[in-house]
Amino acid sequence: QVQLVESGGGLVQAGGSLRLSCAASGRTFSSNAMAWFRQAPGKEREFVAGVSWSGSSTSYADSVKGRFTISRDRAKNTVYLQMNSLKPEDTAVYYCAADPVVRRTVVLSTPQSYGSWGQGTQVTVSS
């Protein structure tokens, strides 16, 4: 059974940092693009950041550019999201997701493009 498990969420003050991890089990995603999405209460799920299957290409939402960094360790089947200079508006449940298409050359930003999802981890930023 394929599983994506997020960890690293928590409560942090504005200006602080968190590092989220997403570990895959059941199969390898080393040839799939991976992404982080987030969903705040009453809002739609939105793209945060994505990394290509090779790790050579990344994409970010404008709201997190310069503050968040996505990376992956293909050997460990794990994707990370380093979040710095956090703001209260970053508060949300963060989900990692895997692109079902192997070795796609672009990083997609719509939730419908991703086939496997984790259960999410809560990030709360206090002002």
Coordinates of C-alpha atoms in Angstrom, one line a residue:
Q1 CA 0.0 0.0 0.0
V2 CA 1.4 3.4 -1.0
Q3 CA 1.7 5.9 1.8
L4 CA 2.9 9.5 2.0
V5 CA 3.4 10.6 5.6
E6 CA 4.0 14.2 6.4
S7 CA 5.7 15.4 9.6
G8 CA 7.3 18.5 11.1
G9 CA 4.2 20.7 11.5
G10 CA 3.5 22.6 14.7
L11 CA 3.0 26.0 16.3
V12 CA 5.5 28.7 15.6
Q13 CA 5.6 32.5 16.1
A14 CA 5.6 34.8 13.1
G15 CA 9.1 35.1 11.7
G16 CA 10.0 31.6 12.8
S17 CA 10.9 28.5 10.8
L18 CA 9.7 24.9 10.3
R19 CA 10.9 22.0 8.2
L20 CA 8.2 19.7 6.9
S21 CA 9.1 16.2 5.7
C22 CA 7.2 13.8 3.5
A23 CA 8.2 10.2 3.6
A24 CA 6.9 7.7 1.0
S25 CA 6.5 4.0 1.7
G26 CA 5.1 1.1 -0.3
R27 CA 6.7 2.2 -3.5
T28 CA 9.4 4.6 -4.6
F29 CA 8.5 8.0 -6.0
S30 CA 12.1 8.8 -7.1
S31 CA 10.8 9.1 -10.7
N32 CA 7.8 11.3 -9.9
A33 CA 7.5 15.0 -9.4
M34 CA 6.4 15.9 -5.8
A35 CA 4.6 18.9 -4.5
W36 CA 3.4 20.5 -1.3
F37 CA -0.1 22.0 -1.1
R38 CA -1.9 23.7 1.8
Q39 CA -5.5 24.3 2.8
A40 CA -6.7 26.8 5.3
P41 CA -10.1 26.6 6.9
G42 CA -12.8 27.7 4.4
K43 CA -10.4 28.0 1.5
E44 CA -9.5 25.8 -1.4
R45 CA -6.4 23.7 -1.5
E46 CA -3.6 25.7 -3.0
F47 CA -0.2 24.9 -4.5
V48 CA 2.8 25.8 -2.4
A49 CA 5.9 24.3 -4.1
G50 CA 6.9 21.5 -6.4
V51 CA 10.1 19.7 -7.4
S52 CA 10.7 17.7 -10.5
W53 CA 11.5 14.0 -10.5
S54 CA 15.2 14.7 -10.9
G55 CA 15.3 17.5 -8.4
S56 CA 16.7 19.9 -10.9
S57 CA 13.6 22.0 -11.3
T58 CA 11.4 23.7 -8.7
S59 CA 8.3 25.8 -8.7
Y60 CA 6.8 28.1 -6.0
A61 CA 3.7 30.0 -5.4
D62 CA 4.3 33.7 -5.4
S63 CA 3.2 34.0 -1.8
V64 CA 6.1 31.8 -0.6
K65 CA 8.9 32.7 -3.0
G66 CA 12.1 33.6 -1.2
R67 CA 10.8 32.1 2.1
F68 CA 10.2 28.5 1.4
T69 CA 12.5 25.9 -0.2
I70 CA 11.5 22.5 -1.5
S71 CA 14.0 19.7 -1.9
R72 CA 14.1 16.0 -2.2
D73 CA 16.3 13.0 -1.3
R74 CA 15.6 10.4 -3.9
A75 CA 17.6 7.8 -2.0
K76 CA 15.5 8.3 1.1
N77 CA 12.2 8.7 -0.9
T78 CA 11.6 11.8 1.1
V79 CA 10.6 15.4 0.2
Y80 CA 11.2 18.4 2.4
L81 CA 9.8 21.9 2.7
Q82 CA 11.9 24.4 4.6
M83 CA 9.7 27.3 5.7
N84 CA 11.4 30.5 6.9
S85 CA 10.0 33.9 7.8
L86 CA 6.6 32.4 8.5
K87 CA 3.6 34.6 8.5
P88 CA 0.1 34.1 10.1
E89 CA -1.3 33.7 6.7
D90 CA 0.8 30.6 6.2
T91 CA -1.4 28.8 8.8
A92 CA -2.9 25.8 7.1
V93 CA -2.8 22.0 6.8
Y94 CA 0.1 21.1 4.6
Y95 CA -0.1 18.1 2.3
C96 CA 2.4 16.4 0.1
A97 CA 1.4 14.8 -3.2
A98 CA 3.0 12.7 -5.9
D99 CA 2.5 13.2 -9.6
P100 CA 1.3 9.9 -11.1
V101 CA 3.2 10.4 -14.4
V102 CA 6.7 9.1 -14.3
R103 CA 9.4 11.6 -15.3
R104 CA 7.1 14.4 -16.3
T105 CA 9.3 17.3 -17.4
V106 CA 7.3 20.0 -15.8
V107 CA 6.0 20.6 -12.3
L108 CA 2.2 21.0 -12.2
S109 CA 0.4 23.2 -9.8
T110 CA -3.2 21.9 -9.8
P111 CA -4.4 19.4 -7.1
Q112 CA -6.1 17.4 -9.8
S113 CA -2.7 16.6 -11.4
Y114 CA -1.6 14.7 -8.4
G115 CA -2.6 11.1 -7.6
S116 CA -1.2 10.2 -4.2
W117 CA -1.7 12.4 -1.1
G118 CA -0.6 12.3 2.5
Q119 CA -2.9 12.9 5.5
G120 CA -1.5 16.4 6.1
T121 CA 0.3 18.2 8.9
Q122 CA -1.0 21.3 10.7
V123 CA 1.1 24.4 10.6
T124 CA 0.0 27.3 12.9
V125 CA 1.8 30.6 12.9
S126 CA 0.9 33.0 15.7
S127 CA 1.2 36.8 15.4

